Coordinates of C-alpha atoms in Angstrom, one line a residue:
M733 CA 14.1 -8.5 -4.7
E734 CA 13.5 -11.9 -2.9
F735 CA 11.0 -9.9 0.1
K736 CA 8.6 -8.1 -3.3
I737 CA 8.3 -11.8 -5.1
L738 CA 7.4 -13.4 -1.3
D739 CA 5.1 -10.7 -0.9
Q740 CA 4.0 -11.1 -4.2
L741 CA 3.1 -14.7 -3.0
D742 CA 1.4 -14.1 -0.2
R743 CA -0.8 -11.8 -1.5
I744 CA -1.5 -13.9 -3.8
E745 CA -2.6 -17.0 -1.5
K746 CA -4.8 -14.8 1.0
L747 CA -6.2 -13.7 -2.4
I748 CA -7.1 -17.6 -3.0
T749 CA -8.2 -18.3 0.5
G750 CA -10.2 -15.1 0.4
K751 CA -8.3 -13.5 3.8
Y752 CA -6.5 -10.5 2.2
T753 CA -7.1 -7.7 3.4
N754 CA -5.8 -4.1 2.9
K755 CA -6.4 -2.4 6.5
Y756 CA -5.6 0.9 6.5
L757 CA -4.0 2.3 10.3
D758 CA -3.5 5.6 11.1
I759 CA -0.3 7.3 13.0
H760 CA -0.5 5.9 16.4
Q761 CA -1.7 2.4 15.2
V762 CA 1.8 2.1 13.0
S763 CA 3.3 3.7 16.2
D764 CA 2.2 1.0 18.2
L765 CA 2.8 -1.8 15.8
T766 CA 6.4 -0.7 15.0
S767 CA 7.3 0.5 18.4
V768 CA 9.0 3.8 16.7
S769 CA 7.6 8.2 17.8
A770 CA 5.1 9.5 14.8
S771 CA 8.4 11.8 14.5
T772 CA 10.1 9.0 13.4
I773 CA 7.4 7.5 10.8
R774 CA 6.8 11.5 9.5
R775 CA 10.4 11.5 8.9
A776 CA 10.3 8.3 6.7
I777 CA 6.9 9.4 5.3
K778 CA 9.6 12.5 3.9
R779 CA 12.3 10.2 2.6
G780 CA 10.0 8.9 0.7
E781 CA 10.7 5.2 3.0
L782 CA 7.3 4.8 3.7
K783 CA 3.8 5.5 1.9
C784 CA 0.7 6.8 3.3
I785 CA -2.2 8.3 1.5
N786 CA -4.0 11.5 3.5
K787 CA -7.9 11.7 4.0
L788 CA -9.2 14.2 5.8
G789 CA -6.1 15.2 7.3
K790 CA -5.4 12.3 8.9
L791 CA -2.6 10.1 7.5
L792 CA -3.4 6.3 6.8
F793 CA -1.2 3.9 6.1
L794 CA -1.9 0.5 4.6
E795 CA -0.5 -2.5 6.9
K796 CA 1.4 -4.3 4.4
D797 CA 3.7 -1.4 3.2
V798 CA 4.1 -0.3 7.4
R799 CA 5.8 -4.6 7.3
N800 CA 7.6 -3.8 4.3
W801 CA 8.5 -0.7 5.3
L802 CA 10.0 -2.2 8.6
S803 CA 11.7 -5.6 6.7
D804 CA 13.6 -2.3 4.3

């Protein structure tokens, strides 16, 4: 619960300062960011641990969702 409050405060601060971005990453960028394989990322998606969207056959992840997944 504490992490969610901190995330919300961080988001509010970024909105106020104009530094808020909803950056989307593809699976290869997530793999580079997290240092885990694409297959591990796909397993996390299937287990419901990591949120993503599928656009035109490509998995896209919000950077904040990836960072939340890492902190869990």
